[in-house]
Short mmCIF file of C-alpha atoms and ligand atoms in Angstrom, two decimals:
data_model
loop_
_atom_site.label_atom_id
_atom_site.label_comp_id
_atom_site.label_asym_id
_atom_site.label_seq_id
_atom_site.Cartn_x
_atom_site.Cartn_y
_atom_site.Cartn_z
CA MET A 1 57.23 140.94 88.28
CA LYS A 2 55.32 144.09 89.62
CA VAL A 3 53.69 144.92 93.55
CA VAL A 4 50.24 146.01 93.51
CA LYS A 5 49.71 148.16 97.32
CA PHE A 6 45.81 149.13 96.97
CA GLY A 7 45.23 151.35 99.96
CA GLY A 8 41.80 151.82 102.12
CA THR A 9 40.62 154.44 100.80
CA SER A 10 40.18 151.67 96.74
CA LEU A 11 38.82 149.33 99.02
CA ALA A 12 36.06 150.58 100.71
CA SER A 13 33.51 148.99 99.92
CA ALA A 14 32.35 146.24 97.26
CA ALA A 15 32.41 148.42 94.11
CA GLN A 16 36.08 149.84 94.61
CA ILE A 17 37.15 146.48 95.22
CA LYS A 18 35.52 145.23 92.12
CA LYS A 19 37.58 147.82 90.14
CA ALA A 20 41.06 147.38 91.98
CA VAL A 21 40.69 143.81 90.90
CA GLU A 22 39.90 144.69 87.62
CA ILE A 23 43.37 146.52 87.51
CA ILE A 24 44.87 143.72 88.91
CA GLN A 25 44.04 141.30 86.20
CA ALA A 26 44.65 143.70 83.55
CA ASP A 27 48.09 143.01 83.74
CA ASP A 28 49.51 139.73 84.38
CA GLN A 29 53.08 141.10 86.32
CA ARG A 30 50.77 142.73 88.32
CA GLN A 31 51.43 139.60 90.68
CA ALA A 32 52.25 140.71 94.22
CA VAL A 33 49.19 142.24 95.22
CA VAL A 34 49.45 144.10 98.94
CA LEU A 35 46.49 145.19 100.39
CA SER A 36 45.35 147.98 103.14
CA ALA A 37 41.22 147.21 105.64
CA PRO A 38 37.88 149.11 104.20
CA GLY A 39 38.77 152.62 105.09
CA LYS A 40 36.06 155.24 104.83
CA ARG A 41 32.95 155.19 102.09
CA ASP A 42 32.37 157.94 102.14
CA ASN A 43 33.26 162.09 104.30
CA GLN A 44 31.27 160.35 107.56
CA ASP A 45 32.23 157.24 107.11
CA THR A 46 34.66 155.58 109.58
CA LYS A 47 37.46 153.56 108.68
CA ILE A 48 38.11 149.24 109.66
CA THR A 49 41.11 150.30 111.48
CA ASP A 50 39.67 153.15 113.46
CA LEU A 51 36.56 151.15 114.45
CA LEU A 52 39.19 147.51 115.65
CA ILE A 53 41.42 150.34 117.15
CA ASN A 54 38.11 151.61 118.93
CA THR A 55 37.01 148.75 120.77
CA HIS A 56 40.10 147.67 122.17
CA LYS A 57 40.40 150.63 123.37
CA GLN A 58 36.86 150.05 124.87
CA LYS A 59 37.40 146.62 126.28
CA THR A 60 40.52 148.05 128.10
CA ALA A 61 38.33 151.31 129.72
CA GLY A 62 35.94 148.26 130.76
CA GLU A 63 33.30 150.24 128.41
CA GLU A 64 30.67 148.47 126.15
CA TYR A 65 32.84 147.38 122.72
CA LEU A 66 30.38 144.72 121.22
CA PRO A 67 28.23 147.32 119.75
CA THR A 68 31.37 148.67 118.16
CA PHE A 69 32.85 144.72 116.53
CA GLU A 70 28.89 144.79 115.19
CA LYS A 71 29.88 146.84 113.84
CA ILE A 72 33.05 145.63 111.39
CA ARG A 73 31.35 142.48 111.46
CA ALA A 74 28.32 144.08 109.79
CA ARG A 75 31.01 146.17 106.75
CA PHE A 76 32.68 142.33 106.49
CA VAL A 77 29.44 140.08 106.16
CA GLU A 78 28.35 142.21 103.73
CA LEU A 79 31.22 142.39 100.88
CA SER A 80 31.94 138.95 101.70
CA GLU A 81 28.16 138.54 100.13
CA LEU A 82 27.92 141.08 97.85
CA LEU A 83 31.42 139.72 96.16
CA GLU A 84 29.63 136.51 96.41
CA VAL A 85 32.76 134.68 98.14
CA ASP A 86 33.48 131.64 99.93
CA VAL A 87 35.18 132.69 103.21
CA ASN A 88 33.66 131.24 106.26
CA ILE A 89 34.11 135.35 107.10
CA ALA A 90 31.46 134.76 109.96
CA ALA A 91 33.73 132.15 112.36
CA GLU A 92 36.98 133.99 111.67
CA LEU A 93 35.19 136.93 113.17
CA ASP A 94 33.99 135.42 116.54
CA VAL A 95 38.01 134.27 116.72
CA ILE A 96 38.63 137.69 116.65
CA GLU A 97 35.84 138.78 118.99
CA GLN A 98 37.08 135.51 120.80
CA LYS A 99 40.13 137.10 121.57
CA ILE A 100 39.87 140.58 122.11
CA THR A 101 37.11 139.47 124.70
CA ALA A 102 39.60 137.57 126.41
CA GLY A 103 42.31 141.10 126.17
CA THR A 104 44.25 140.43 123.25
CA THR A 105 46.91 143.86 122.49
CA LEU A 106 46.27 146.41 120.39
CA ASP A 107 48.85 144.99 117.20
CA PHE A 108 46.42 141.97 116.95
CA VAL A 109 43.37 143.93 116.77
CA GLU A 110 43.84 146.63 115.48
CA SER A 111 45.61 144.49 111.91
CA ARG A 112 43.06 142.14 111.89
CA GLY A 113 41.21 144.99 109.50
CA GLU A 114 43.86 143.89 106.58
CA TYR A 115 44.25 139.94 107.86
CA LEU A 116 40.50 139.75 106.81
CA ASN A 117 40.11 141.88 103.65
CA SER A 118 43.35 139.71 102.03
CA LEU A 119 41.29 136.43 102.94
CA ILE A 120 38.38 137.88 101.45
CA ILE A 121 39.57 139.31 98.44
CA ALA A 122 41.79 136.84 97.79
CA LYS A 123 39.31 134.37 97.26
CA TYR A 124 37.08 136.48 95.45
CA LEU A 125 40.58 137.05 93.30
CA GLY A 126 41.56 133.18 92.68
CA ALA A 127 44.75 133.80 94.41
CA GLU A 128 46.87 132.47 97.08
CA PHE A 129 47.11 133.66 100.22
CA VAL A 130 50.41 134.50 102.31
CA ASP A 131 49.63 135.96 106.13
CA ALA A 132 52.34 138.45 107.23
CA ALA A 133 52.72 137.34 109.86
CA ASN A 134 54.97 133.98 108.16
CA VAL A 135 56.83 136.57 105.90
CA VAL A 136 56.93 140.36 107.15
CA ARG A 137 59.23 140.59 110.17
CA LEU A 138 59.00 144.22 112.61
CA THR A 139 62.35 145.34 114.94
CA ILE A 140 60.99 145.79 118.24
CA ASP A 141 60.75 149.28 118.12
CA GLY A 142 57.48 148.29 114.79
CA ARG A 143 59.99 148.86 112.59
CA VAL A 144 61.60 146.69 109.10
CA ASP A 145 63.52 144.16 110.13
CA PRO A 146 65.64 143.36 106.89
CA GLU A 147 64.96 140.15 107.47
CA SER A 148 62.20 140.27 105.73
CA TYR A 149 63.45 140.40 102.38
CA GLU A 150 64.66 137.32 102.63
CA LEU A 151 61.73 135.01 103.62
CA ILE A 152 60.25 137.28 100.77
CA SER A 153 62.54 135.56 98.33
CA LYS A 154 62.69 132.53 99.94
CA GLN A 155 58.76 131.76 99.65
CA LEU A 156 57.38 134.37 97.54
CA GLY A 157 60.03 134.92 95.26
CA ASN A 158 59.37 132.09 92.73
CA ALA A 159 55.99 132.38 92.76
CA THR A 160 54.17 131.11 89.23
CA GLY A 161 50.66 132.28 90.12
CA ARG A 162 49.21 135.52 91.87
CA PHE A 163 49.59 136.14 95.61
CA VAL A 164 48.02 138.58 98.52
CA VAL A 165 49.62 139.27 101.82
CA PRO A 166 47.88 141.76 104.16
CA GLY A 167 49.73 144.57 104.39
CA PHE A 168 50.30 147.14 107.83
CA TYR A 169 51.74 143.99 110.21
CA GLY A 170 53.68 141.33 109.95
CA THR A 171 55.49 139.56 113.70
CA GLY A 172 57.26 141.20 116.14
CA PRO A 173 60.76 139.55 118.07
CA ASP A 174 58.38 137.48 120.33
CA GLY A 175 56.63 136.12 118.06
CA GLU A 176 53.69 138.09 118.25
CA ILE A 177 51.49 140.32 115.57
CA LYS A 178 53.44 143.36 115.35
CA THR A 179 51.90 146.72 113.04
CA PHE A 180 54.12 149.49 111.72
CA SER A 181 52.82 153.19 112.94
CA ARG A 182 49.92 154.14 110.27
CA GLY A 183 49.52 154.03 107.07
CA GLY A 184 51.58 151.20 107.01
CA SER A 185 49.97 148.86 104.10
CA ASP A 186 53.07 151.42 102.29
CA ILE A 187 55.87 149.30 103.67
CA THR A 188 54.27 146.39 103.78
CA GLY A 189 54.43 146.32 99.97
CA ALA A 190 57.74 148.23 99.99
CA ILE A 191 59.14 145.40 101.64
CA VAL A 192 57.16 142.84 99.08
CA ALA A 193 58.84 144.67 96.59
CA ARG A 194 62.28 144.44 97.69
CA GLY A 195 61.93 140.19 98.83
CA VAL A 196 60.67 139.18 95.62
CA ASN A 197 63.20 142.41 93.83
CA ALA A 198 60.45 143.96 91.93
CA ASP A 199 60.62 145.64 88.82
CA VAL A 200 58.22 148.42 90.08
CA TYR A 201 56.21 148.92 92.68
CA GLU A 202 52.52 150.75 91.80
CA ASN A 203 50.92 152.15 94.83
CA TRP A 204 47.13 152.42 94.26
CA THR A 205 45.43 155.07 96.04
CA ASP A 206 42.79 157.91 95.44
CA VAL A 207 44.15 160.92 93.34
CA SER A 208 46.64 160.70 90.63
CA GLY A 209 50.44 161.15 92.31
CA ILE A 210 51.47 163.02 94.62
CA LEU A 211 50.20 166.12 93.43
CA GLN A 212 51.88 168.84 94.65
CA ALA A 213 50.08 170.08 97.87
CA ASP A 214 47.68 168.21 99.79
CA PRO A 215 44.56 168.46 97.24
CA ARG A 216 42.40 168.75 101.04
CA ILE A 217 43.46 172.43 101.08
CA VAL A 218 44.98 173.88 97.33
CA PRO A 219 41.95 171.32 95.27
CA ALA A 220 44.70 173.90 92.41
CA ALA A 221 47.66 171.38 93.74
CA GLN A 222 47.95 169.48 90.62
CA SER A 223 50.44 165.71 89.97
CA ILE A 224 53.99 165.64 89.79
CA PRO A 225 54.72 163.44 87.09
CA GLU A 226 58.34 162.24 88.44
CA ILE A 227 60.59 162.80 91.86
CA THR A 228 62.91 161.48 93.66
CA TYR A 229 63.36 158.77 96.88
CA ALA A 230 65.29 161.85 98.72
CA GLU A 231 62.30 164.56 97.74
CA VAL A 232 59.40 162.12 98.70
CA ARG A 233 61.30 161.16 101.60
CA GLU A 234 61.59 165.15 101.93
CA LEU A 235 57.46 165.71 101.75
CA ALA A 236 56.50 163.06 103.48
CA SER A 237 58.61 164.08 106.48
CA CYS A 238 57.39 167.44 106.55
CA GLY A 239 53.92 166.52 106.18
CA ALA A 240 52.46 164.95 102.94
CA SER A 241 50.87 161.91 103.85
CA VAL A 242 49.97 159.91 100.71
CA PHE A 243 52.65 157.93 100.92
CA HIS A 244 54.31 156.24 104.43
CA GLU A 245 57.50 158.64 105.00
CA GLU A 246 59.23 154.90 106.32
CA ALA A 247 57.96 152.56 102.60
CA ILE A 248 60.76 154.54 101.07
CA ALA A 249 64.10 152.54 102.42
CA PRO A 250 63.53 148.83 101.85
CA VAL A 251 63.32 149.93 97.87
CA ARG A 252 65.51 152.64 97.50
CA ASP A 253 68.66 150.47 98.80
CA ALA A 254 67.19 148.06 95.80
CA LYS A 255 66.44 151.35 93.22
CA ILE A 256 62.84 149.91 92.73
CA PRO A 257 60.68 152.50 90.94
CA ILE A 258 57.59 153.23 92.61
CA ASN A 259 54.69 154.70 90.92
CA ILE A 260 51.94 156.80 92.41
CA LYS A 261 47.79 155.92 90.61
CA ASN A 262 44.38 156.04 90.66
CA THR A 263 41.81 153.63 91.41
CA ASN A 264 39.56 155.07 90.09
CA SER A 265 42.03 156.92 86.95
CA PRO A 266 43.85 154.31 86.02
CA ALA A 267 45.18 155.64 82.55
CA ASP A 268 45.72 158.84 84.26
CA CYS A 269 50.27 157.88 84.99
CA GLY A 270 50.47 159.21 88.22
CA THR A 271 53.55 159.73 89.81
CA MET A 272 56.59 157.98 89.26
CA ILE A 273 58.92 157.81 92.24
CA GLN A 274 62.52 157.21 91.36
CA PRO A 275 66.39 157.46 92.17
CA THR A 276 66.85 160.28 89.97
CA ARG A 277 65.35 163.52 87.50
CA SER A 278 66.84 166.40 85.96
CA ALA A 279 65.93 169.32 88.14
CA GLU A 280 66.42 171.56 85.28
CA LYS A 281 62.28 171.66 84.44
CA MET A 282 60.77 171.61 87.74
CA PRO A 283 63.03 172.69 90.30
CA VAL A 284 59.84 172.05 92.80
CA VAL A 285 57.93 170.21 93.03
CA GLY A 286 55.88 170.67 95.65
CA VAL A 287 54.91 171.88 99.47
CA SER A 288 53.93 170.21 102.74
CA GLY A 289 53.15 171.22 106.04
CA LYS A 290 52.65 170.21 109.45
CA LYS A 291 50.90 172.17 112.69
CA PRO A 292 50.59 173.49 115.28
CA TYR A 293 54.20 173.82 117.08
CA ARG A 294 55.63 175.78 119.97
CA ILE A 295 59.04 177.35 119.73
CA LEU A 296 60.96 176.89 122.42
CA ASN A 297 63.92 179.57 122.87
CA ALA A 298 66.30 178.62 124.77
CA GLU A 299 69.09 180.93 126.24
CA LYS A 300 73.30 180.06 127.51
CA PHE A 301 75.60 182.76 127.32
CA MET A 302 78.64 181.43 124.49
CA LEU A 303 76.38 178.20 122.93
CA ASN A 304 78.83 177.06 120.90
CA ARG A 305 81.15 176.15 124.10
CA TYR A 306 78.39 173.57 124.78
CA PRO A 307 77.45 171.45 121.88
CA GLU A 308 75.74 169.33 123.59
CA LEU A 309 73.23 171.19 125.06
CA PRO A 310 70.41 171.52 122.08
CA GLY A 311 70.91 167.55 121.75
CA GLN A 312 69.84 167.53 126.33
CA ILE A 313 66.64 169.50 125.28
CA LYS A 314 65.68 167.42 123.11
CA GLU A 315 66.12 164.48 125.49
CA ALA A 316 64.17 166.20 127.84
CA LEU A 317 61.68 167.32 125.51
CA THR A 318 61.60 163.43 124.47
CA GLN A 319 61.72 162.23 128.11
CA GLN A 320 58.24 163.99 128.43
CA ASP A 321 56.81 162.71 124.94
CA LEU A 322 57.04 166.31 123.09
CA ALA A 323 58.61 165.53 119.84
CA VAL A 324 60.85 168.35 118.54
CA GLU A 325 61.10 168.77 114.80
CA PHE A 326 63.57 171.23 113.72
CA ASP A 327 65.92 173.29 115.85
CA MET A 328 67.99 177.30 114.37
CA LYS A 329 71.15 177.91 116.26
CA GLY A 330 71.78 181.29 117.12
CA PHE A 331 74.92 182.77 119.18
CA ASP A 332 73.92 182.60 122.82
CA SER A 333 70.49 181.39 122.01
CA PHE A 334 69.13 179.06 120.27
CA ALA A 335 65.82 177.65 118.93
CA LEU A 336 63.58 173.94 118.96
CA MET A 337 59.72 173.21 116.92
CA VAL A 338 58.07 171.53 119.48
CA ASP A 339 55.13 169.08 117.69
CA SER A 340 52.42 170.64 119.84
CA SER A 341 48.63 168.66 118.43
CA SER A 342 48.56 167.85 121.85
CA ASN A 343 48.13 169.73 125.47
CA PHE A 344 50.99 170.48 127.64
CA ASP A 345 51.59 172.72 130.77
CA GLU A 346 54.05 174.40 128.83
CA ASN A 347 56.13 175.92 133.03
CA ALA A 348 56.38 172.10 133.82
CA ILE A 349 58.10 171.32 130.88
CA CYS A 350 60.52 174.64 130.65
CA LYS A 351 61.74 173.69 135.14
CA TYR A 352 62.45 169.78 134.23
CA ILE A 353 64.15 171.83 131.48
CA LEU A 354 65.73 174.15 133.44
CA GLU A 355 66.36 171.22 136.56
CA LYS A 356 68.18 169.13 133.95
CA THR A 357 70.56 171.03 131.95
CA GLU A 358 72.77 173.72 131.78
CA VAL A 359 71.00 176.63 129.82
CA ASP A 360 70.19 179.74 131.97
CA ALA A 361 66.55 180.15 130.81
CA CYS A 362 64.04 179.08 129.18
CA SER A 363 60.15 179.91 127.67
CA PHE A 364 57.81 178.97 125.09
CA GLY A 365 57.02 181.11 122.53
CA MET A 366 54.03 181.36 119.63
CA THR A 367 53.24 178.32 117.79
CA VAL A 368 53.44 178.31 114.10
CA ALA A 369 52.57 175.93 111.25
CA LEU A 370 56.33 174.92 109.98
CA VAL A 371 55.45 174.49 106.00
CA GLY A 372 58.20 172.69 103.83
CA ILE A 373 59.42 174.21 99.50
CA VAL A 374 60.96 170.52 98.40
CA GLY A 375 63.08 169.86 95.22
CA ALA A 376 66.31 168.88 93.97
CA GLY A 377 66.59 172.62 92.25
CA LEU A 378 66.00 174.42 95.26
CA GLN A 379 68.84 175.86 95.59
CA SER A 380 70.44 175.60 92.14
CA GLN A 381 68.09 177.94 90.46
CA THR A 382 69.08 181.59 91.62
CA GLY A 383 66.17 183.98 92.69
CA LEU A 384 64.01 180.87 92.83
CA LEU A 385 63.39 181.11 96.62
CA GLY A 386 63.53 184.32 96.78
CA ARG A 387 59.75 184.83 94.07
CA MET A 388 58.41 182.24 96.07
CA LEU A 389 59.27 184.07 99.46
CA SER A 390 57.86 187.47 97.22
CA ALA A 391 55.07 186.27 96.96
CA LEU A 392 54.37 185.72 100.28
CA ASP A 393 54.77 188.64 101.11
CA GLN A 394 52.46 190.21 99.07
CA ALA A 395 49.64 188.07 100.01
CA GLU A 396 50.99 189.47 103.20
CA ILE A 397 51.77 186.13 105.30
CA GLY A 398 54.87 187.06 107.60
CA ILE A 399 57.55 184.55 108.16
CA ARG A 400 58.87 183.91 111.87
CA SER A 401 61.77 182.13 110.94
CA ILE A 402 63.62 180.15 107.56
CA SER A 403 66.28 177.07 107.37
CA TYR A 404 67.74 175.09 105.08
CA GLY A 405 68.13 171.65 107.19
CA GLY A 406 70.88 169.47 105.98
CA SER A 407 70.17 168.10 102.42
CA GLN A 408 69.85 171.17 100.41
CA LEU A 409 66.21 169.79 99.16
CA THR A 410 63.33 171.92 101.15
CA ALA A 411 63.30 175.13 102.54
CA LEU A 412 60.99 174.88 106.43
CA LEU A 413 59.40 178.24 107.11
CA ALA A 414 57.51 178.63 110.06
CA ILE A 415 54.39 181.26 109.87
CA ASN A 416 52.02 181.49 111.99
CA LEU A 417 49.26 179.28 112.07
CA GLU A 418 46.17 181.44 110.81
CA ASP A 419 48.51 181.47 107.62
CA TYR A 420 48.83 178.05 106.45
CA GLU A 421 46.41 177.32 103.70
CA ASN A 422 46.59 180.54 102.52
CA THR A 423 50.51 179.29 102.58
CA LEU A 424 50.45 176.49 100.83
CA LYS A 425 47.71 178.69 98.30
CA VAL A 426 50.56 181.27 97.18
CA LEU A 427 52.87 178.52 96.65
CA VAL A 428 51.78 176.39 94.47
CA ALA A 429 50.04 179.39 92.59
CA GLN A 430 53.93 180.60 92.24
CA LEU A 431 54.80 176.93 91.09
CA GLN A 432 51.98 176.86 88.40
CA LYS A 433 53.22 180.05 86.89
N1 ADP B 501 50.96 166.11 97.98
C1 ADP B 501 49.84 165.28 98.05
N2 ADP B 501 49.93 164.63 96.84
C2 ADP B 501 48.65 163.77 97.40
N3 ADP B 501 47.75 163.30 97.85
C3 ADP B 501 48.09 164.05 99.40
C4 ADP B 501 48.97 164.89 99.93
N4 ADP B 501 49.22 165.32 100.63
C5 ADP B 501 48.00 164.40 101.55
N5 ADP B 501 47.09 163.52 100.43
C6 ADP B 501 46.15 162.91 100.47
O1 ADP B 501 46.95 161.53 100.80
C7 ADP B 501 45.39 160.51 100.48
C8 ADP B 501 44.97 159.40 100.33
O2 ADP B 501 46.05 158.79 101.42
P1 ADP B 501 45.69 157.67 102.36
O3 ADP B 501 43.91 158.53 102.12
O4 ADP B 501 46.63 157.36 102.99
O5 ADP B 501 45.25 156.88 101.29
P2 ADP B 501 45.44 155.66 100.77
O6 ADP B 501 44.89 154.82 101.57
O7 ADP B 501 45.40 154.72 99.44
O8 ADP B 501 46.77 154.47 101.56
C9 ADP B 501 44.99 161.84 99.38
O9 ADP B 501 43.03 161.13 99.36
C10 ADP B 501 45.03 162.68 99.17
O10 ADP B 501 43.59 163.81 100.52
N1 PHD B 502 44.92 150.29 107.64
C1 PHD B 502 46.61 151.13 108.54
C2 PHD B 502 47.09 150.66 107.67
C3 PHD B 502 46.83 151.14 106.12
O1 PHD B 502 48.29 150.90 105.56
O2 PHD B 502 45.68 151.92 105.38
P1 PHD B 502 46.03 152.56 104.34
O3 PHD B 502 46.92 152.36 103.25
O4 PHD B 502 44.52 153.11 104.30
O5 PHD B 502 46.49 154.86 104.27
C4 PHD B 502 45.72 152.13 108.52
O6 PHD B 502 44.55 152.99 108.46
O7 PHD B 502 46.58 152.97 108.93
#
C-alpha cells in the first residue's frame, strides 16, 4: 500500500483538487490518502487554517468573527459545488459555527479545514472517510502518541478500498480534538504510513522535491534526488519548511521511504528520503536558514567548573518564552543564539538571568541569521567546507561564528542579518559547480 499526502498548496482550488485526484486514481496502490486544508490560491490569498485561527482569535477577543467565518463558508460551499459532491456541507458548517459561538477550543476550530476538505474529497473520490479523531492520538504536549500506530494498523492495515484521513489533528489525552504544530499534516501522513506499514509515503506539494535551498530565496535551487532521514531532519531544523521536522520519526523507525513529489508536475522524480545514501557524488545536499537571532554572551570565571550553567541559562530563557537554538563554549564565557523573531526587553532578561543563575555577567550582542550547510560528506571531503567559506569571503560576507554541532552532518554559520539571502545564493552556486 502507498500512503499519499497532499498539502494545502495541492488542494487550494477545485482545479488543484482535480489534479490530486487524477494522481491518486492513476495508481491502485495509492490507497491511503491524507489531506490538508485548502491553502493559498495566489500570493494575496489566505490559507483556510489561518482564516479559522483568525475567527477563533476574534471570537475570543470579543470582536466580530462572523465575517471571517463567512469567507471560510464561501470557499467550502464553492468547492463542493464545483466538484458536484453530495455532501451536506452547509449543515457541517452550521455545526462548526455554533461551536465557535459557544466558545469551543482553538484546536477544534483550526482542525476543521482538514475535516471539511477531506469530507468533500473523499466523496469526490468515492473513498471511505476516516475521521483522524478516531485513529490519531496526540500526547499532552502535541506530539505523536505511538498508540496511533496500533489503532491505524487494526482499523486500516487490511483495508481493501481507498480511504481518506484528514491531516493535522487527532485526539488528545482528554478525549478532545488536538492539533499538531503548523504544517502537521505531514506528521499524520507519516503516522498512517507507519500504521499500515506502507511501501512508500508519497508527500505531494507544489515543488519537485526538497530543493537545495528555499526557492523563494534562491530561484536557481535544484531538486535533491536522494537524501537521508537524518539530513532532512537537519535541513528542516535549520529552517527548510517543505517537510515537517517531526514527520521523520514515525517512518524512519520502520524504514519506509518518503518521496516528495510535485502535484503540478507528477512525472518529475522528486526527492527520495531513505535510511542511507552514498555521499560521494553529492557530499552536501543543501542549505537552509533561520532568522533573526540575538547572540547572548555570558561570562563565568573558570566556566569548566560549572558545567550546569549553560543549561540553567537555557531554562531561564525558556521560562521567559524565549527559544535557544545553539550554543558555543569558550573558556570563561559562552554564547547562546536566542530566537528574536518577537521583541523582548533585553535588560529585563539579563537581570532575570543574573538573578536565577550564577553567571558573572550577561549581555546581548548583535542580531544574526543562522545558516546550516547540510550533507553526510561535509566533513569527510577535504577542503569542501573551506571552499564554501572562501566563496562567502569573496562575496564579502563575514562569518560571526561557526559550529559543527554534534551530528557531523551540518556546519552552522552565524552571519549578519543583511547577508542572509546572499549567503544562501552564494552557497547554492558553490553546490552547483
Ligand atoms: N528547501 C526547500 N525545498 C523545497 N521547498 C522549500 C524549501 N524551503 C522552503 N520551501 C517552500 O516550501 C513550500 C512547500 O511547503 P508547504 O507550503 O508547507 O507545502 P504544502 O502545502 O504542500 O504542505 C514550497 O512551495 C517552497 O516555497
Ligand atoms: N493546514 C495546516 C496543516 C498542514 O500541514 O498544512 P500544509 O500541508 O498546507 O502545510 C497548516 O496550515 O498548518
